[in-house]
mmCIF file of C-alpha atoms and ligand atoms in Angstrom:
data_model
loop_
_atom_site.group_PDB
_atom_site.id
_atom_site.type_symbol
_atom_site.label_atom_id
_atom_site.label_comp_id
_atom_site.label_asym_id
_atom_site.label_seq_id
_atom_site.Cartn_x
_atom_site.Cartn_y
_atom_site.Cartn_z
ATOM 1 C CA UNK A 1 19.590 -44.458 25.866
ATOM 2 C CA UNK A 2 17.093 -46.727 25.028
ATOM 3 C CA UNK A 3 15.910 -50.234 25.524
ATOM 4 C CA UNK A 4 17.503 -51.952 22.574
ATOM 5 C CA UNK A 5 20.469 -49.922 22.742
ATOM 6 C CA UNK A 6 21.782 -50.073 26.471
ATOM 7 C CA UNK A 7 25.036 -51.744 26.305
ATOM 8 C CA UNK A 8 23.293 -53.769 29.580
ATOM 9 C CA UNK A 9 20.817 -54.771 27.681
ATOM 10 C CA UNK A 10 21.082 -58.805 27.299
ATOM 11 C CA UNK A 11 21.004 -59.688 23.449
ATOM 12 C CA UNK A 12 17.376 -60.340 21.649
ATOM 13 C CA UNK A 13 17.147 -64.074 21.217
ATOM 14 C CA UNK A 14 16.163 -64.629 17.448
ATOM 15 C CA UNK A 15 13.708 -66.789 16.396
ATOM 16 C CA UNK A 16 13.417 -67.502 12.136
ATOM 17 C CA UNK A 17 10.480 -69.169 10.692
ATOM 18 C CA UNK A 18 11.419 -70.690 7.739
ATOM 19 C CA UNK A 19 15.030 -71.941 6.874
ATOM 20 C CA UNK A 20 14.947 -71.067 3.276
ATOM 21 C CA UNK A 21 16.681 -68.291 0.783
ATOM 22 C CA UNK A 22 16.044 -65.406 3.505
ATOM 23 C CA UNK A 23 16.095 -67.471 6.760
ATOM 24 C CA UNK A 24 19.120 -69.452 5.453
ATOM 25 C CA UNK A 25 21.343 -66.433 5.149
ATOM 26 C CA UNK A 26 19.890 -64.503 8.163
ATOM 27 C CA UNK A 27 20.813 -67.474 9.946
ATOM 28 C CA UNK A 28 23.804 -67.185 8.544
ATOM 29 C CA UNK A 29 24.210 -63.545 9.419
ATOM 30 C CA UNK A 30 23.335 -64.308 12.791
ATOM 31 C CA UNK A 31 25.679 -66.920 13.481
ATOM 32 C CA UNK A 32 28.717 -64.545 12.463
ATOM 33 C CA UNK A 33 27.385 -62.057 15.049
ATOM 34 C CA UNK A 34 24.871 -59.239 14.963
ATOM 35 C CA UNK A 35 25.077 -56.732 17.789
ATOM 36 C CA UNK A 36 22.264 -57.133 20.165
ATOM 37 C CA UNK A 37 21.029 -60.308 18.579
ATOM 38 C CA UNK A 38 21.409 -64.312 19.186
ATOM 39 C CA UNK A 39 19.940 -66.708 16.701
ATOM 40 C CA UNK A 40 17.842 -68.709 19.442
ATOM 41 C CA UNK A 41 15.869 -71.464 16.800
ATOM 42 C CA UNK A 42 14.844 -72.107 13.326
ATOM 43 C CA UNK A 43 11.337 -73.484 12.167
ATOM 44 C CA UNK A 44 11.552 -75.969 9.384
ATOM 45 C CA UNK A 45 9.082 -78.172 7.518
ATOM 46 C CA UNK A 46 11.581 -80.506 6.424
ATOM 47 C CA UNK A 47 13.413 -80.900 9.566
ATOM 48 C CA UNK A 48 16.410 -83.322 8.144
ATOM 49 C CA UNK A 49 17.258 -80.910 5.867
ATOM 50 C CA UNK A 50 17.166 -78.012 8.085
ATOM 51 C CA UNK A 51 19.891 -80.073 10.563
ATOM 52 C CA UNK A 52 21.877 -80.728 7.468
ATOM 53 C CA UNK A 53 21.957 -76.815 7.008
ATOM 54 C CA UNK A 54 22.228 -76.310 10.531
ATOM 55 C CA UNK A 55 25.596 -77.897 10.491
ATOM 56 C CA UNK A 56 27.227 -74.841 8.360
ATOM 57 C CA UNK A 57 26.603 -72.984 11.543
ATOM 58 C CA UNK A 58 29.571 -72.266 13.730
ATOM 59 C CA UNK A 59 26.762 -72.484 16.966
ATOM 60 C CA UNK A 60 24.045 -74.388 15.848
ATOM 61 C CA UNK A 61 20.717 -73.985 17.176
ATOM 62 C CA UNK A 62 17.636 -76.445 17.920
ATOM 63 C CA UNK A 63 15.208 -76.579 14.756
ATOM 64 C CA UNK A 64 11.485 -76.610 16.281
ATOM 65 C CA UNK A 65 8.101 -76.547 15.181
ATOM 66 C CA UNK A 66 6.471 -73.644 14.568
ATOM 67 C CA UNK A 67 4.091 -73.346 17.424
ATOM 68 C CA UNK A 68 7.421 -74.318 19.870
ATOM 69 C CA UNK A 69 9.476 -70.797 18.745
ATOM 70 C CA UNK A 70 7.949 -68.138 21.014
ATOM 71 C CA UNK A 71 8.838 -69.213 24.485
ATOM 72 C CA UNK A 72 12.482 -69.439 23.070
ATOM 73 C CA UNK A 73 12.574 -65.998 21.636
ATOM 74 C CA UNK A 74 12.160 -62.372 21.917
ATOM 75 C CA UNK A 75 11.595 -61.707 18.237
ATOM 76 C CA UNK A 76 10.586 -63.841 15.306
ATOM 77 C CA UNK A 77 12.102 -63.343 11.655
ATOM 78 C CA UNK A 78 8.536 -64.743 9.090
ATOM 79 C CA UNK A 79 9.964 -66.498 6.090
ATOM 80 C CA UNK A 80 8.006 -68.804 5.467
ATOM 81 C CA UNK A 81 4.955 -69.849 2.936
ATOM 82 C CA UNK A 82 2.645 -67.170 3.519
ATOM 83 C CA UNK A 83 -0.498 -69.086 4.738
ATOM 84 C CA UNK A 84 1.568 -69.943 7.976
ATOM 85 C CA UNK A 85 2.077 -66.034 8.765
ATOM 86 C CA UNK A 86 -0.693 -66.088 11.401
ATOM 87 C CA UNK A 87 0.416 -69.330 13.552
ATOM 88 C CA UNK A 88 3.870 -67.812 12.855
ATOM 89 C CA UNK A 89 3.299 -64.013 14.281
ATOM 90 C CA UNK A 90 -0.408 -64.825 16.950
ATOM 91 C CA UNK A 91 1.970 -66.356 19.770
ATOM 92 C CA UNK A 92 4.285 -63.339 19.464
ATOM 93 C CA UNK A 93 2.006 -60.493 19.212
ATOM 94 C CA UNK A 94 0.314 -61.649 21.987
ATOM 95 C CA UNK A 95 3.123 -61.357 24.539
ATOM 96 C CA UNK A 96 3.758 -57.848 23.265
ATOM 97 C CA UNK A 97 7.110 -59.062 20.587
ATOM 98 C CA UNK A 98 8.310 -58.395 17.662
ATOM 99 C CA UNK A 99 7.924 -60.284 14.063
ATOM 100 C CA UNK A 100 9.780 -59.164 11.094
ATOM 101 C CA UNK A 101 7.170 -60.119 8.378
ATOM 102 C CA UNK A 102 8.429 -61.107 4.713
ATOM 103 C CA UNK A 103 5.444 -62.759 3.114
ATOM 104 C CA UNK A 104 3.612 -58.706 3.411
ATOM 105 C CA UNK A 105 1.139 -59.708 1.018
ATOM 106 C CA UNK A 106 -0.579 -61.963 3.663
ATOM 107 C CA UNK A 107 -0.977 -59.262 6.336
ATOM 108 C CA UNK A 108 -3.896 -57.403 3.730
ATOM 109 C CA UNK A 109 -6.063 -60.560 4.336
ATOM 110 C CA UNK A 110 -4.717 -60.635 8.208
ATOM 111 C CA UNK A 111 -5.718 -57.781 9.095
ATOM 112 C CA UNK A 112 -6.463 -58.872 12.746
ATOM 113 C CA UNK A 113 -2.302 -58.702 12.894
ATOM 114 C CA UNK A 114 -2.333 -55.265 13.516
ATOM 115 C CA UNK A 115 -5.105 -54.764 15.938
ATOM 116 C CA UNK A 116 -3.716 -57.519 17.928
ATOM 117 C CA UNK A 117 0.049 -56.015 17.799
ATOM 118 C CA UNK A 118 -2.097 -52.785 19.218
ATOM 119 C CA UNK A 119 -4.059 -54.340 21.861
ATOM 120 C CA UNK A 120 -0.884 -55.995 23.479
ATOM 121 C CA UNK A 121 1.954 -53.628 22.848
ATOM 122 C CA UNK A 122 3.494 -55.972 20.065
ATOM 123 C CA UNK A 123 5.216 -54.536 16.781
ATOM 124 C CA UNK A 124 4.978 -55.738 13.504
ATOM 125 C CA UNK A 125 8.121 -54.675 11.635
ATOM 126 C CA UNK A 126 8.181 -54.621 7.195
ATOM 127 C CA UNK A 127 11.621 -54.316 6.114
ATOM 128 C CA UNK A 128 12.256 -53.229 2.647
ATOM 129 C CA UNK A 129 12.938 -56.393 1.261
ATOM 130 C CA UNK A 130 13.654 -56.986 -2.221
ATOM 131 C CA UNK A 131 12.564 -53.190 -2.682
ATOM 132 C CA UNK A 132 13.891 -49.481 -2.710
ATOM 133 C CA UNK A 133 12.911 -46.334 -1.379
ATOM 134 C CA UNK A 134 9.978 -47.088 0.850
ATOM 135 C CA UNK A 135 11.531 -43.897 3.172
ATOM 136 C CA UNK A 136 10.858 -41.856 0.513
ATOM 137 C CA UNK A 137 7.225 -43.215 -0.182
ATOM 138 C CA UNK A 138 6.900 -42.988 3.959
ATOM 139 C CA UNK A 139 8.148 -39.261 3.426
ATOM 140 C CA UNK A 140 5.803 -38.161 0.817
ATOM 141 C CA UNK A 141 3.025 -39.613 2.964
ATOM 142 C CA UNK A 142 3.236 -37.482 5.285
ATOM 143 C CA UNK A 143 1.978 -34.575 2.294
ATOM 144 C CA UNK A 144 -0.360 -35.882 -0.079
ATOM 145 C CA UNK A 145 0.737 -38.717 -2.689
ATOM 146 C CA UNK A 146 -1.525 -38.339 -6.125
ATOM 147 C CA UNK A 147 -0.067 -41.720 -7.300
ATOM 148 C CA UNK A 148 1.983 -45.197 -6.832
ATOM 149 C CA UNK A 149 2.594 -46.754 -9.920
ATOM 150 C CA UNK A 150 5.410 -49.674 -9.961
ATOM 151 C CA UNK A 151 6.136 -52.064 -13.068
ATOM 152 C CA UNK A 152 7.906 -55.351 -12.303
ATOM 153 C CA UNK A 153 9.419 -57.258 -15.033
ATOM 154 C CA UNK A 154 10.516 -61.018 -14.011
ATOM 155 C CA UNK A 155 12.399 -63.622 -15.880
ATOM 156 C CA UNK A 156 10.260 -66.434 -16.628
ATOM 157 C CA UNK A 157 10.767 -69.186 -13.671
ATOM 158 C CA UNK A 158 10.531 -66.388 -11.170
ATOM 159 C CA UNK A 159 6.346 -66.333 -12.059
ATOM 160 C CA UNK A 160 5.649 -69.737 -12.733
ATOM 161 C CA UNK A 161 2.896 -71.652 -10.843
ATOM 162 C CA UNK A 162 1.354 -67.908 -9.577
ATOM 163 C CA UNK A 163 -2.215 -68.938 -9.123
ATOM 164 C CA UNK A 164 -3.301 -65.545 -11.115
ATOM 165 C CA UNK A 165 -1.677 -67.316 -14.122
ATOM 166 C CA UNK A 166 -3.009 -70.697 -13.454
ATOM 167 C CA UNK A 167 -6.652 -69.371 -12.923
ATOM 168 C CA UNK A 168 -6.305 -67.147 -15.865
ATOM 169 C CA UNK A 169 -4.860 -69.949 -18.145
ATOM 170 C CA UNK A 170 -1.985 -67.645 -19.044
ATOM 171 C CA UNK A 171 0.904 -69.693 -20.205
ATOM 172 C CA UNK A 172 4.622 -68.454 -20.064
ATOM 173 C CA UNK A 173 6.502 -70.986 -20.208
ATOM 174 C CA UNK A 174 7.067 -70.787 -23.789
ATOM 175 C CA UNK A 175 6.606 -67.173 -24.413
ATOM 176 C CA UNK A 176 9.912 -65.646 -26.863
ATOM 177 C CA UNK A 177 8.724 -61.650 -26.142
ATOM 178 C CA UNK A 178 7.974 -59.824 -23.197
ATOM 179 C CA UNK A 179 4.410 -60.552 -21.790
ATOM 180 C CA UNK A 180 2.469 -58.367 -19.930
ATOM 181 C CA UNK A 181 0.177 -60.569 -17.671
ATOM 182 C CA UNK A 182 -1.391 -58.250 -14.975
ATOM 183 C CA UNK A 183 -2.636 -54.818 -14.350
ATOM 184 C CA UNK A 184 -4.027 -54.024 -11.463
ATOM 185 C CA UNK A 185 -4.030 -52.531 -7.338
ATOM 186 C CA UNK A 186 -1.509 -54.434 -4.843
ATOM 187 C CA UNK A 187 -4.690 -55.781 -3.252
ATOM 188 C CA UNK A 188 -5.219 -57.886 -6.552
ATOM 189 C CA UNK A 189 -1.877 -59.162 -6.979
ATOM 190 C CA UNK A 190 -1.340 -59.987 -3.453
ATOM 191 C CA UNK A 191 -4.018 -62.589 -4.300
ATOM 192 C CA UNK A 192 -2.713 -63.410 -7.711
ATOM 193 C CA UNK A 193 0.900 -63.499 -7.052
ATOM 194 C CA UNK A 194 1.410 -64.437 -3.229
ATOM 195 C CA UNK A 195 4.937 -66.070 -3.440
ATOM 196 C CA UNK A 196 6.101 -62.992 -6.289
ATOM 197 C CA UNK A 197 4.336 -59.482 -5.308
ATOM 198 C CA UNK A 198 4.764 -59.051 -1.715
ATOM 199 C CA UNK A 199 7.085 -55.983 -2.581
ATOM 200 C CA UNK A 200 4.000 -54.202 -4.321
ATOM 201 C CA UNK A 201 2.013 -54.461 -0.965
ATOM 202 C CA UNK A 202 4.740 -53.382 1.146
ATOM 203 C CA UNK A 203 4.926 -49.999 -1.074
ATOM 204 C CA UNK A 204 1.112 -49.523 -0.856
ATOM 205 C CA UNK A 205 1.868 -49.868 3.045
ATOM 206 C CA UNK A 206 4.281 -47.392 3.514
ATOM 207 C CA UNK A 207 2.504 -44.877 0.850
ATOM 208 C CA UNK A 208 -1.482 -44.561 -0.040
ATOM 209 C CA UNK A 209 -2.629 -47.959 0.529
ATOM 210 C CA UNK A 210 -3.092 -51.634 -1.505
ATOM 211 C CA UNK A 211 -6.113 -50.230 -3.578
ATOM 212 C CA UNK A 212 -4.401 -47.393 -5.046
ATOM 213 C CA UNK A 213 -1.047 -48.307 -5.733
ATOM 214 C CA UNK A 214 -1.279 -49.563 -9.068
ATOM 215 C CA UNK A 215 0.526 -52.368 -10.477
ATOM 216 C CA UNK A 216 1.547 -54.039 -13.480
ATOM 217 C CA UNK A 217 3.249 -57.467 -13.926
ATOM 218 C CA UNK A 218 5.752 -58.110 -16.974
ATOM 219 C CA UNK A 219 7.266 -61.537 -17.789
ATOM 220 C CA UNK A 220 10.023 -61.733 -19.717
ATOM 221 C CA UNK A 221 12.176 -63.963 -21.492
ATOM 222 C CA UNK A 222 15.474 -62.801 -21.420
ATOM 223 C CA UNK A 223 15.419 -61.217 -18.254
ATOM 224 C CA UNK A 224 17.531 -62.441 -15.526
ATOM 225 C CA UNK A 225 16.920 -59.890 -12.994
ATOM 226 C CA UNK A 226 13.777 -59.555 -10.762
ATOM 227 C CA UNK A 227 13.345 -55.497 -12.065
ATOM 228 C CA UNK A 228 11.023 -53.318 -10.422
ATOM 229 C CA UNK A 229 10.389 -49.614 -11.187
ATOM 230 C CA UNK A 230 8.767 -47.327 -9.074
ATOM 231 C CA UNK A 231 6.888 -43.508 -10.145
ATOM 232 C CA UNK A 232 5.697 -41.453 -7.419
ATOM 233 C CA UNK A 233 3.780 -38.537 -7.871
ATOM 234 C CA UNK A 234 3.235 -36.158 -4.456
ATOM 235 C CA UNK A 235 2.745 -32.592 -3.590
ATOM 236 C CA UNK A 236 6.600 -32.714 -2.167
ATOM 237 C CA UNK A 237 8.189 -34.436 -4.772
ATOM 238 C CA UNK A 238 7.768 -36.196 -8.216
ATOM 239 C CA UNK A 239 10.454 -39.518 -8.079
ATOM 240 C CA UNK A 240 11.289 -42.420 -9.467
ATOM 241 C CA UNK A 241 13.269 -45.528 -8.618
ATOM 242 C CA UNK A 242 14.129 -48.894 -10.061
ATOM 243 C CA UNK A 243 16.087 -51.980 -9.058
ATOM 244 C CA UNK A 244 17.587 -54.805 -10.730
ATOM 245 C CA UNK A 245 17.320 -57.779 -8.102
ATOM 246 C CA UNK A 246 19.471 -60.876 -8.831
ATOM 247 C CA UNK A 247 17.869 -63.761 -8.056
ATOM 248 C CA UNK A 248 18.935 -66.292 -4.870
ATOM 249 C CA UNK A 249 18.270 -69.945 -4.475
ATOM 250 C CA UNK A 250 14.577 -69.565 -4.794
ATOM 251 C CA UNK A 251 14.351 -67.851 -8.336
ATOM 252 C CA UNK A 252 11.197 -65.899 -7.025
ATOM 253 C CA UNK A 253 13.525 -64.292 -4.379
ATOM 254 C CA UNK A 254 15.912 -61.621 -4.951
ATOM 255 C CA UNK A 255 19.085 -61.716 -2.904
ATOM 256 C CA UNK A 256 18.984 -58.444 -1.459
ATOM 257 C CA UNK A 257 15.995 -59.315 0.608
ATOM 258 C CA UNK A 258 17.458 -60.872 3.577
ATOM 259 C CA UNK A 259 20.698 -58.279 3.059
ATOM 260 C CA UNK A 260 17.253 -55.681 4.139
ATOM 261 C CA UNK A 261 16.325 -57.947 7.190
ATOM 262 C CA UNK A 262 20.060 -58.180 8.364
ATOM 263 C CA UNK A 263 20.170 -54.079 8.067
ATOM 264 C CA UNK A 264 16.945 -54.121 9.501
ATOM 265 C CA UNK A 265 18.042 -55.571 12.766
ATOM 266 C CA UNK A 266 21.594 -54.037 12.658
ATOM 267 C CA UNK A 267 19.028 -50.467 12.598
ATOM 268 C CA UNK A 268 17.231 -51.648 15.552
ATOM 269 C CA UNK A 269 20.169 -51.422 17.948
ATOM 270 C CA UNK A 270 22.808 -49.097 16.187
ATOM 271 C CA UNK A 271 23.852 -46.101 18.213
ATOM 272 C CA UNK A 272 23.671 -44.289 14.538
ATOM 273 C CA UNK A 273 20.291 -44.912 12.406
ATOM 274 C CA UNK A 274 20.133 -43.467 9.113
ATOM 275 C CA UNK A 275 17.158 -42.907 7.162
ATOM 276 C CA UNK A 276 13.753 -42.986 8.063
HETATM 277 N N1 NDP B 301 9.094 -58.885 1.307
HETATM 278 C C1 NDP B 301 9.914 -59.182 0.286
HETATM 279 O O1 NDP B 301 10.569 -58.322 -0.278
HETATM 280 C C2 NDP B 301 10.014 -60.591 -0.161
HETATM 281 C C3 NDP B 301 9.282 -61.569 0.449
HETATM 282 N N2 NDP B 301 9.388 -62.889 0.067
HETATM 283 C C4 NDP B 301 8.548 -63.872 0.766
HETATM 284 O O2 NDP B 301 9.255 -64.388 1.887
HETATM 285 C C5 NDP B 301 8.821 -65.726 2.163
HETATM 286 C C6 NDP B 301 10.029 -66.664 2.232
HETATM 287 O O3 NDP B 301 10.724 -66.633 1.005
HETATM 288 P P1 NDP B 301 11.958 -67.630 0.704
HETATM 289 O O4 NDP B 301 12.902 -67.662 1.845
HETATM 290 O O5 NDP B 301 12.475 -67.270 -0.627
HETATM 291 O O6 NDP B 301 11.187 -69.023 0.610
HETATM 292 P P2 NDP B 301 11.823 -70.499 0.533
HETATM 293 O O7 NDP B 301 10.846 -71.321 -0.213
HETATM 294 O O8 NDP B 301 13.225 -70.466 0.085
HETATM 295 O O9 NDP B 301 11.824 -70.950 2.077
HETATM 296 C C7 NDP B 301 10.625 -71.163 2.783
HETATM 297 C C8 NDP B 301 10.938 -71.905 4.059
HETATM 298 O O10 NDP B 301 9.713 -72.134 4.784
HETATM 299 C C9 NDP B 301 9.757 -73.452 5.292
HETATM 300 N N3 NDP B 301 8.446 -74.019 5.610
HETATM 301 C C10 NDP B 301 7.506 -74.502 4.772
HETATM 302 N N4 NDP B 301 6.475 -75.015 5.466
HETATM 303 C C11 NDP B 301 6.808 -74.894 6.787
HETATM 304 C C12 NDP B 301 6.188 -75.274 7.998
HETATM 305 N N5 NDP B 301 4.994 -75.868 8.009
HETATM 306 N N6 NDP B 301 6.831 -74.998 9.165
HETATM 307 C C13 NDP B 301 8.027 -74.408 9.180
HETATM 308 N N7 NDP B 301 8.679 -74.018 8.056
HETATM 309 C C14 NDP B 301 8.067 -74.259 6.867
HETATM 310 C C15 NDP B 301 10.451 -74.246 4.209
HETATM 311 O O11 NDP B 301 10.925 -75.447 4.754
HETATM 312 P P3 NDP B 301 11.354 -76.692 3.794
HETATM 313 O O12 NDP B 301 12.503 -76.186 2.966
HETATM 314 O O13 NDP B 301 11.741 -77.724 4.786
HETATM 315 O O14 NDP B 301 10.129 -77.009 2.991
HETATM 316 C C16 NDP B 301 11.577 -73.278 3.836
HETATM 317 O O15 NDP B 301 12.651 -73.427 4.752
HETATM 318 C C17 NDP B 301 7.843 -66.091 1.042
HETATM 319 O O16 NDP B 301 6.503 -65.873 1.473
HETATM 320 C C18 NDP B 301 8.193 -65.107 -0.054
HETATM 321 O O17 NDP B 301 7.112 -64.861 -0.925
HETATM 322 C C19 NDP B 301 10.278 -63.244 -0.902
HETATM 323 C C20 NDP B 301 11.035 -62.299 -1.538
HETATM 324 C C21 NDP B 301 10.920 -60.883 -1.264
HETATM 325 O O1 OAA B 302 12.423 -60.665 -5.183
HETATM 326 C C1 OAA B 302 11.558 -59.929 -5.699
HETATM 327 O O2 OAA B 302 11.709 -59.337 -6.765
HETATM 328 C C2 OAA B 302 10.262 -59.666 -4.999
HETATM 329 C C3 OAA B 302 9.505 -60.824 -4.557
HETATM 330 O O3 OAA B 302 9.778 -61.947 -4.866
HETATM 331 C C4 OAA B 302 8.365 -60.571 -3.683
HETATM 332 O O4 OAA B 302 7.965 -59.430 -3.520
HETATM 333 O O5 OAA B 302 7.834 -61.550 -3.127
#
């Protein structure tokens, strides 16, 4: 028996930062009961709206300020804009908790994350997200991976405003064919793409790293699901995956992604855990 799953164990208290697509329906989740967890706050920048939503909630909970969640909770869920991953995860870290991090890209250029989780016992958990597979990739890591290649295709409104495209002066809003409008490592379209890529960087975590998983970026017309396909090359096995990710509220989000979190934390405490 462990920690998380002694049945005398009082439940984690949940804190989610950011009330949108994914912290909306972990909330959700939550509120209908998750062994082992409690929804304990939500962190909101439009805090009206975030009541409003609140109210679907059969036990609503008190929506705070960022900087206000840790004391209340043993774990924070990140979904949020990914500039405010730091002031989300610091406060946690540093009293040796856990944050669930969904905006991935932002933990290459926050590096300090992970030597701080070190230095005070803290955890820094990626789920799988919109993704597939990244057992496999975690798998074949443990041998020798030659290469990571993954090819996302994305309807049109689910790229629109990435700062790669602005910069570049790459217009898609009126495109009629499939555009290819990146090639590149995870590294660069972590940068390029921070609200749209976040699955590439989680691959190159769990396999051979941001500058060697390799990357290209499709837009297309008339797609209408967020479609990522994966090629692995390794000295234990040659695979490939590909998903077809329908889009939630926030057209750059696919609605699978908090399904992963909610798995995610049902993993932490099952008696049963399957896969790696
Ligand atoms: N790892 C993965 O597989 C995936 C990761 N993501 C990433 O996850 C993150 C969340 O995505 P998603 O839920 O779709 O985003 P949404 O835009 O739907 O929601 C973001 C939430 O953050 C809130 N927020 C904004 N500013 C603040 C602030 N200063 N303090 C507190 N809350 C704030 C917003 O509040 P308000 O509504 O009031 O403005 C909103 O509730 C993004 O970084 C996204 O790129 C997305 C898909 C897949
Ligand atoms: O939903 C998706 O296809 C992936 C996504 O937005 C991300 O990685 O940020």
């Amino acid at each position: 028996m462990n920690a998380f799953t002694s049945p005398r164990r009082r439940p984690m208290r949940v804190a989610i930062a950011g009330f949108g697509a994914i912290g909306g329906r972990v909330a959700q989740a939550l509120d209908e009961g998750i062994p082992g967890f409690e929804l304990a706050a939500v962190a909101a920048q439009d805090k009206g709206k975030a009541a409003r939503r609140m109210e679907q909630l059969r036990n609503p909970v008190p929506v705070l300020d960022i900087a206000e969640l840790e004391p209340v909770a043993d774990l924070v869920i990140e979904c949020a804009p990914a500039v405010l991953l730091p002031a989300i995860a610091e406060p946690f870290l540093r009293e040796a908790k856990s944050v669930v991090v969904l905006s991935v890209g932002a933990l290459l250029a926050q590096e300090h994350l992970v030597a701080l989780a070190r230095q005070h016992g803290g955890q820094i958990v990626v789920p799988t997200g919109a993704l597939l597979g990244l057992d496999a990739v975690a798998a074949a890591a443990e041998g020798r991976i030659e290469s990571v290649r993954m090819v996302t295709r994305k309807p049109v409104r689910g790229l629109l405003g990435a700062p790669y495209l602005v910069e570049n002066n790459i217009r898609i809003e009126d495109i009629r064919e499939p555009m290819r409008v990146f090639e590149g490592t995870a590294r660069e379209a972590a940068k390029g793409f921070p609200a749209n890529l976040n699955v590439a960087v989680a691959l190159s975590l769990a396999g051979i790293g941001p500058d060697r998983t390799m990357l290209e970026i499709w837009a297309d017309p008339e797609l209408q699901r967020n479609t990522h396909r994966i090629e692995v090359e390794s000295d234990s096995a040659r695979f490939s995956m590909s998903i077809e990710g329908i889009p939630s509220e926030n057209p750059k989000t696919g609605r699978i992604t908090p399904l992963s979190v909610i798995a995610c934390l049902r993993k932490m405490t099952a008696p049963l855990r399957v896969g790696t």
